[in-house]
Short mmCIF file of C-alpha atoms in Angstrom, two decimals:
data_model
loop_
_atom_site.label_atom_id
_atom_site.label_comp_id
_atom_site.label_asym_id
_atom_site.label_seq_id
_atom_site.Cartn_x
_atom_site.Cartn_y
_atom_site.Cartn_z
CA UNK A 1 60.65 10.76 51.64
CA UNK A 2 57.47 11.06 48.88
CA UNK A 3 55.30 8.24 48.37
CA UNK A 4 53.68 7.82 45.03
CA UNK A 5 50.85 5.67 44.73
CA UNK A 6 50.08 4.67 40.98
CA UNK A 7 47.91 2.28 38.86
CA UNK A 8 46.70 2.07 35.12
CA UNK A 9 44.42 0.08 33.30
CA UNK A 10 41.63 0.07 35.87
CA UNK A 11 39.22 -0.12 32.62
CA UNK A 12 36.64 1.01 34.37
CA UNK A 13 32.65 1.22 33.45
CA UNK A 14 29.40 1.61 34.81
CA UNK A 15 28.99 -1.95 35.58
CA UNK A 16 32.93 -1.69 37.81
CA UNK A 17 31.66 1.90 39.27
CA UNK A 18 33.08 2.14 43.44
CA UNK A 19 34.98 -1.16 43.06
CA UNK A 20 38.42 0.46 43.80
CA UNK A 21 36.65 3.22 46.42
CA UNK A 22 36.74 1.36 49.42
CA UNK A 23 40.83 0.91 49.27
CA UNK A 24 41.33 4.85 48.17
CA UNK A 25 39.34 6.31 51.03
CA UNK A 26 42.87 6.53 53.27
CA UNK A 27 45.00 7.18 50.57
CA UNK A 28 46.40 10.15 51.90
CA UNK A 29 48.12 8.08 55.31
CA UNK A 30 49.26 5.85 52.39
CA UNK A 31 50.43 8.44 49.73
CA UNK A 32 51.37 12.17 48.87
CA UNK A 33 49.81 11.50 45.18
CA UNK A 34 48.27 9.36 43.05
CA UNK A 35 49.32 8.49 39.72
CA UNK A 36 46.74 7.29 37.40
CA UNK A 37 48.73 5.01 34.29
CA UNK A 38 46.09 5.28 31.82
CA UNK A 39 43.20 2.85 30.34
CA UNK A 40 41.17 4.18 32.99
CA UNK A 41 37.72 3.31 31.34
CA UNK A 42 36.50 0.65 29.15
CA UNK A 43 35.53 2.55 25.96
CA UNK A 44 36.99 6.25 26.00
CA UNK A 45 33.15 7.35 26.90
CA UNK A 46 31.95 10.23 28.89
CA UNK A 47 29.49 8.26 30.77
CA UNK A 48 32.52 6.05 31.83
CA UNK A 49 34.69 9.01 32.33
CA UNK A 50 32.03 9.87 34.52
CA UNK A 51 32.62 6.68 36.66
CA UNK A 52 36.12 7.34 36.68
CA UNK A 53 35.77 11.00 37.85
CA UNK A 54 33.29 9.54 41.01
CA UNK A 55 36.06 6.62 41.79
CA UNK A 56 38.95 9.24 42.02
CA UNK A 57 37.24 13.10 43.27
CA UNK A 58 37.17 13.72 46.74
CA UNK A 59 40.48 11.93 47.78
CA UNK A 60 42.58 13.21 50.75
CA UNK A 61 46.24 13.09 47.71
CA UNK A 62 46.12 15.15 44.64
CA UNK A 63 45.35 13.08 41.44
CA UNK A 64 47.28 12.86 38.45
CA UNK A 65 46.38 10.76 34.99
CA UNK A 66 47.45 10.46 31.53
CA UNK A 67 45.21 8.43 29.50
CA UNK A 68 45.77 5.22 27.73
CA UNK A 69 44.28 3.66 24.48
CA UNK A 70 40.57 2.34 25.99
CA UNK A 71 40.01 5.92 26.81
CA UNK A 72 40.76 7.41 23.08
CA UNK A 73 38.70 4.52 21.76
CA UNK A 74 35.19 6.19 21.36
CA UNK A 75 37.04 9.53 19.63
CA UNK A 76 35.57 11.61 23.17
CA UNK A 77 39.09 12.50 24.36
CA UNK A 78 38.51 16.20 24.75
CA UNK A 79 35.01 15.50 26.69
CA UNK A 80 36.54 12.88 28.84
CA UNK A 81 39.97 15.11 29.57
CA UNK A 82 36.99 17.50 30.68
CA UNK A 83 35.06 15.55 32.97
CA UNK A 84 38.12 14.12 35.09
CA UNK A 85 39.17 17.96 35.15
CA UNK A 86 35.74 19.21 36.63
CA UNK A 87 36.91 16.29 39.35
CA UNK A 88 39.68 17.75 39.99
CA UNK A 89 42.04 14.71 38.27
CA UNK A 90 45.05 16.65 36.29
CA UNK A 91 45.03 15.06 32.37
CA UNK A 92 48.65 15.56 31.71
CA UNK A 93 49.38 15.05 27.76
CA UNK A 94 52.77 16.29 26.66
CA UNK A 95 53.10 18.60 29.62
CA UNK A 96 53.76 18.63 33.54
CA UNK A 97 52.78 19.97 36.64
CA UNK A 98 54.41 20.91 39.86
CA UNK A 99 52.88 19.57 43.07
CA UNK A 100 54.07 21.76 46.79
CA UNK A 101 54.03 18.24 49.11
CA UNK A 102 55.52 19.97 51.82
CA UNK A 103 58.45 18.28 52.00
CA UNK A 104 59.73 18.66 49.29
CA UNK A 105 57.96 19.54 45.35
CA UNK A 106 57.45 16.87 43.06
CA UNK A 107 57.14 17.22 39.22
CA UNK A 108 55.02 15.12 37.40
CA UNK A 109 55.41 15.27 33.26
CA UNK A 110 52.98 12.79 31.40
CA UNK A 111 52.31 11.46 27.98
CA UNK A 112 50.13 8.71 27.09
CA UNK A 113 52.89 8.00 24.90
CA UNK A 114 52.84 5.31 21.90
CA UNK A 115 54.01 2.02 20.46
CA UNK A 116 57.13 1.11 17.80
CA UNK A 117 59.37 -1.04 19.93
CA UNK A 118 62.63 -0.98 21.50
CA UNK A 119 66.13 -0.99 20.22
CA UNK A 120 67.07 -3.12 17.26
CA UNK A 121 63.26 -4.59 16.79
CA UNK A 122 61.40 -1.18 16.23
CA UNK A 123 59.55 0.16 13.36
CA UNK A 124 60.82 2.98 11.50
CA UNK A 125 59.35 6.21 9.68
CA UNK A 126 59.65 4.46 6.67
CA UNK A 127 57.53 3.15 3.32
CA UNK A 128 54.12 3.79 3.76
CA UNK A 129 52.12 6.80 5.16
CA UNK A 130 50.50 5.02 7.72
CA UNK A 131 53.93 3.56 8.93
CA UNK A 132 55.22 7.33 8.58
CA UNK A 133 52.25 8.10 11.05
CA UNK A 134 52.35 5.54 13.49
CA UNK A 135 56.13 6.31 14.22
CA UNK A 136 55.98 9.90 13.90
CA UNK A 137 53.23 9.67 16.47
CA UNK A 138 55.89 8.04 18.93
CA UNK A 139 58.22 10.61 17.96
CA UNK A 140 55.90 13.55 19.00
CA UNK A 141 54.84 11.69 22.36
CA UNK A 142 58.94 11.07 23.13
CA UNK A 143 59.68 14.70 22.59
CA UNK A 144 56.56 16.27 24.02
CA UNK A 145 58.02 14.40 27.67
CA UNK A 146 61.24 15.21 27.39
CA UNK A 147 60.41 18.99 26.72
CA UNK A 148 57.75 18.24 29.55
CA UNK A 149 60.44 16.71 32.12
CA UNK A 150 62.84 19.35 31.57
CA UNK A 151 60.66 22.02 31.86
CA UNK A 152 59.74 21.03 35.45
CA UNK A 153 61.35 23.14 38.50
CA UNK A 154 61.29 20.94 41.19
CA UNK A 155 62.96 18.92 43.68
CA UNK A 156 61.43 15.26 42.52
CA UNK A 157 60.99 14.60 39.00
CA UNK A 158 58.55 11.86 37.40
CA UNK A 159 57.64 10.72 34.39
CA UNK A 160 54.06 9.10 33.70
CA UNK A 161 52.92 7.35 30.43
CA UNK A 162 50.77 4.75 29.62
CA UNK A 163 53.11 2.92 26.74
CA UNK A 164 56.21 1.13 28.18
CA UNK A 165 59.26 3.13 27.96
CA UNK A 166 61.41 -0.03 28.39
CA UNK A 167 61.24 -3.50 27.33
CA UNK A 168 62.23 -5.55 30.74
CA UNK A 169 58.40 -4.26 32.18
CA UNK A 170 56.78 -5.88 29.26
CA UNK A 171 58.38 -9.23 29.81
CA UNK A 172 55.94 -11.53 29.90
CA UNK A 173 53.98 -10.29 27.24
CA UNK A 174 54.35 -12.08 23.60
CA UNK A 175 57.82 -10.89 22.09
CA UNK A 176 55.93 -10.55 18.85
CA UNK A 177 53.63 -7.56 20.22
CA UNK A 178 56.59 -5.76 22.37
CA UNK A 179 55.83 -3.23 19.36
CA UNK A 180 52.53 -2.35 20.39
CA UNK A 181 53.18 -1.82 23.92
CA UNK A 182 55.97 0.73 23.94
CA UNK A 183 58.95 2.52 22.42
CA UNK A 184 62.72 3.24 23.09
CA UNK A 185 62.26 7.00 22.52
CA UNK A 186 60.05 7.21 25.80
CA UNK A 187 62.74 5.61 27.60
CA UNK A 188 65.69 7.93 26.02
CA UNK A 189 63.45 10.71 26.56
CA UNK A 190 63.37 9.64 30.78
CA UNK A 191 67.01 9.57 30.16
CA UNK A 192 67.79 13.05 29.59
CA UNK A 193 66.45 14.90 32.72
CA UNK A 194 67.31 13.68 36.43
CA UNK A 195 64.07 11.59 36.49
CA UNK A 196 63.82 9.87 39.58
CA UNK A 197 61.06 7.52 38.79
CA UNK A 198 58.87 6.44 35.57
CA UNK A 199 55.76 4.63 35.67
CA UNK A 200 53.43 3.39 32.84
CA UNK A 201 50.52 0.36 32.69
CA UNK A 202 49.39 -0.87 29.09
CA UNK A 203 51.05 -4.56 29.29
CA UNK A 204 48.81 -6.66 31.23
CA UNK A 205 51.23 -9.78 31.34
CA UNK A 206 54.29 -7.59 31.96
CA UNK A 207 56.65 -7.23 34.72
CA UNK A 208 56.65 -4.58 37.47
CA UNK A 209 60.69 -3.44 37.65
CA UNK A 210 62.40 -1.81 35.10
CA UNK A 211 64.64 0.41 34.43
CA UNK A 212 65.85 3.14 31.37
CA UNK A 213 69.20 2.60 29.94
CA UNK A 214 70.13 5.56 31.94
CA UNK A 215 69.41 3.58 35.19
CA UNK A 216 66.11 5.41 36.01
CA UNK A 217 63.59 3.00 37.91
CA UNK A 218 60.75 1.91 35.59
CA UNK A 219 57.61 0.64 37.08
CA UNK A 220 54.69 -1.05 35.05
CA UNK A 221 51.95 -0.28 37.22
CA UNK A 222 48.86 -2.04 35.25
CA UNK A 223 46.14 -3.83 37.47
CA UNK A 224 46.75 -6.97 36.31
CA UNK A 225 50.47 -6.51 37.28
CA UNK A 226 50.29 -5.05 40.37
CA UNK A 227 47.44 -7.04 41.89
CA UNK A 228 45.56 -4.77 44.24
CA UNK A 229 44.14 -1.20 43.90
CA UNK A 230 47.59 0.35 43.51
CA UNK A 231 50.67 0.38 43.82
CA UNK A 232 53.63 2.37 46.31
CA UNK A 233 57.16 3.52 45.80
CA UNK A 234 58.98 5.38 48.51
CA UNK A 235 61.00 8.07 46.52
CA UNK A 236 64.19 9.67 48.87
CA UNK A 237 63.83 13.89 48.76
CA UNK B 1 32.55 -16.19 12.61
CA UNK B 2 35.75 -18.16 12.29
CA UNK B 3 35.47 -20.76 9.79
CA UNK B 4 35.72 -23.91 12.20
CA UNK B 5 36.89 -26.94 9.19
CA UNK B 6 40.63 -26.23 7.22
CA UNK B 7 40.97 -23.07 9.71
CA UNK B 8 44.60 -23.35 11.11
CA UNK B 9 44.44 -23.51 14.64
CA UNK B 10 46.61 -20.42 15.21
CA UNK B 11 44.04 -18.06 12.51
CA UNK B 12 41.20 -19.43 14.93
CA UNK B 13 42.59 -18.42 17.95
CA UNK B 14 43.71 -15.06 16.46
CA UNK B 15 39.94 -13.97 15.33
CA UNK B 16 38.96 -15.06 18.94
CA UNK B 17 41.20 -12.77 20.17
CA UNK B 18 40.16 -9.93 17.35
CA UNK B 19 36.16 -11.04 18.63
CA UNK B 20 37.16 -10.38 22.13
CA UNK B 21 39.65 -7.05 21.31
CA UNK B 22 36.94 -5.71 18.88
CA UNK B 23 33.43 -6.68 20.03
CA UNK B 24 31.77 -3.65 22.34
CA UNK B 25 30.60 -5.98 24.98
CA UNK B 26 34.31 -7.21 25.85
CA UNK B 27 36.90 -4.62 24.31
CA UNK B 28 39.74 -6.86 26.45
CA UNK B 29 43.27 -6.89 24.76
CA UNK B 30 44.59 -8.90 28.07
CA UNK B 31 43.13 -12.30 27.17
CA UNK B 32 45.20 -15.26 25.99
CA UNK B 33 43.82 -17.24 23.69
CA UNK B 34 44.74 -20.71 22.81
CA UNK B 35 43.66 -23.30 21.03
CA UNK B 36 44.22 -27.49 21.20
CA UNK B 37 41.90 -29.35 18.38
CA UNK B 38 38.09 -28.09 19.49
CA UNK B 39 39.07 -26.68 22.79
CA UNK B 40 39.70 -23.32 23.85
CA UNK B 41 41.68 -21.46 26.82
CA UNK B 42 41.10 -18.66 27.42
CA UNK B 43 43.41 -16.70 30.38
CA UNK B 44 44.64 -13.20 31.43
CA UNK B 45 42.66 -11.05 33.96
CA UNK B 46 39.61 -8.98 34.06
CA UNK B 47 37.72 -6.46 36.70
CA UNK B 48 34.55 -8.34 36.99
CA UNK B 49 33.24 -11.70 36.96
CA UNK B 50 30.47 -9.96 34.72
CA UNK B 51 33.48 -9.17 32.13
CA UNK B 52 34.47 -12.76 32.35
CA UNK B 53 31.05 -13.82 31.78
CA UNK B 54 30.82 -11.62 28.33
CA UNK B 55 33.83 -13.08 27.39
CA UNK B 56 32.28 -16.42 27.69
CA UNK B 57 29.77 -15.14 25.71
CA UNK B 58 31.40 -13.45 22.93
CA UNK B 59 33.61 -16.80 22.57
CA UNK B 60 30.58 -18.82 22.29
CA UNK B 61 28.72 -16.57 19.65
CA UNK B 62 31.84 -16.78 17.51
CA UNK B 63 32.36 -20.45 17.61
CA UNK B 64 29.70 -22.04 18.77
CA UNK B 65 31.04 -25.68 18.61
CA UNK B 66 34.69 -24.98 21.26
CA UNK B 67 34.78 -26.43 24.30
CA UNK B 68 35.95 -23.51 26.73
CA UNK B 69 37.98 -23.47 29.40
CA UNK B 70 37.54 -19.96 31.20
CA UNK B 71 40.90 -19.47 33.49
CA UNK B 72 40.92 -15.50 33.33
CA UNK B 73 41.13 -14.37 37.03
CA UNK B 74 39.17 -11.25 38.51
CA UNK B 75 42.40 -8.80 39.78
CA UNK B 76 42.23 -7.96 43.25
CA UNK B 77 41.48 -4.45 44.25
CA UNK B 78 42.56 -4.38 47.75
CA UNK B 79 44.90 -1.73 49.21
CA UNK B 80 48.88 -2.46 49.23
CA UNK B 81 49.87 -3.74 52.26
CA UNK B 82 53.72 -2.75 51.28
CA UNK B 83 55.81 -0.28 49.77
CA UNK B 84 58.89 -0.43 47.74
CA UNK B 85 61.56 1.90 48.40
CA UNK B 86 62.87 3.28 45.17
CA UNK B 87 66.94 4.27 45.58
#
């Protein structure tokens, strides 16, 4: 059995700095690894990617993030991917990495992934060029984690974004934004390796349970959601 | 500002939610905005009572003249006491 521990949109600042520390500090009789869902700062700043390095370094589980729309905000994504790396946090985007738990290995493939919307209400490459953009973004995101997810070697397999893959974990949200909180082609793209779990955050007044066409377990795993400094899911090896 | 007289309720409640989205001191997406006549309600969560504070703040600065109700919560950031097992 793995345990995964995961939460996103912790939106976290200097003002928020150690307010999740004192429920990480026995993570490791909790959890083999912690997935971090995106949104993990306020802004996209180094000085709050600083906060966020501090809040997750020095934990007894390896650490693994994608990041989420707050943190590409202030245009500092290559800083901030650096100063949760000097941490020791893994920035997956559009690859994977292999973790040895022991028991068993578990691959994790991320992508903070995009909007467009799920089947039958989504937005297609169509018209203008920003439309052309904003779907060919979602595109490029779906393939990188399917090329990501199959390219893992190992005996788990998960898939972490910070967009919705699904639409059932954004119930809850206004129908009229489903759009901007995820896209089918995430969830086809969990589809086509044996993923045994997928977790994402983004959609604040979502639902937690999911799952892909497919059948594979979706989990929205946003603070608001979850209720509590993460969340855990027992995963059979 | 929102323009406050001949301003459809829905338009006002959707700049309050730009305000909140696009000012620096708030940057929240996850607040619900809705208006009845010159009140406001405002709900969703946050990480601080400091962020629901600015968000007080911002609503105030953009119209000054709403009565607001402030129902956003401050999510919990306790350790799980349970753990789902995923088959």
């Amino acid at each position: 059995m793995t345990t995964i521990a995961a939460v996103g949109d912790v939106h976290l600042d200097e003002d928020a700095a150690g307010r999740l520390r004192p429920a990480l500090g026995h993570i490791g009789d909790k959890a083999d690894v912690l997935l971090l869902a995106g949104d993990l700062t306020r802004h996209g700043t180094v000085g709050e990617a600083r906060v966020v390095a501090k809040e997750f370094s020095g934990l007894d589980v390896p650490v693994v993030a994608v990041l989420g729309n707050h943190d590409y905000h202030c245009d500092e994504v290559a800083e901030v991917t650096s100063v949760l790396a000097d941490a020791g946090i893994h920035v997956l985007e559009g690859d994977g990495m292999v973790l040895d738990l022991g028991e068993c290995t578990l691959g994790v493939a991320g992508v903070k992934g995009f909007g467009g919307g799920f089947e039958g209400k989504c937005g297609t490459a169509f018209g203008e060029p920003e439309m052309k953009s904003f779907i060919g973004h979602t595109v490029a995101a779906a393939d990188q984690l399917k090329s990501a997810l199959a390219a893992l070697d190992c005996d788990v397999r998960v898939a972490l974004t910070h967009y919705a893959p699904v639409p059932e974990t954004v119930a809850g949200e206004p129908p009229e934004i489903f759009p901007f909180l995820g896209a089918y082609q995430l969830g086809n793209a969990i589809d086509c390796c044996d993923t045994a779990l997928a977790v994402h955050g983004h959609a604040h007044f979502g639902s937690e349970r999911g799952q892909t066409p497919g059948g594979v377990p979706v989990r929205n795993v946003a603070q608001p959601v979850i209720n509590g400094a993460y969340a855990r899911y027992r995963l059979p090896t | 500002m929102a323009e406050q007289s001949g301003t459809a309720p829905h338009d006002r409640a959707a700049e309050l939610h730009r305000a909140l989205a696009e000012d620096p001191r708030t940057s929240e997406l996850g607040v619900t905005v809705t208006m009845r006549g010159e009140q406001v309600h405002l709900s969703g969560t946050v990480v601080s009572a400091e962020r629901k504070a600015e968000i007080d703040m911002v609503v105030h600065e953009a119209e000054p003249g709403l009565r607001v109700t402030n129902d956003v919560q401050i999510v919990s950031a306790a350790e799980p006491t349970g753990a789902e097992d995923i088959r």
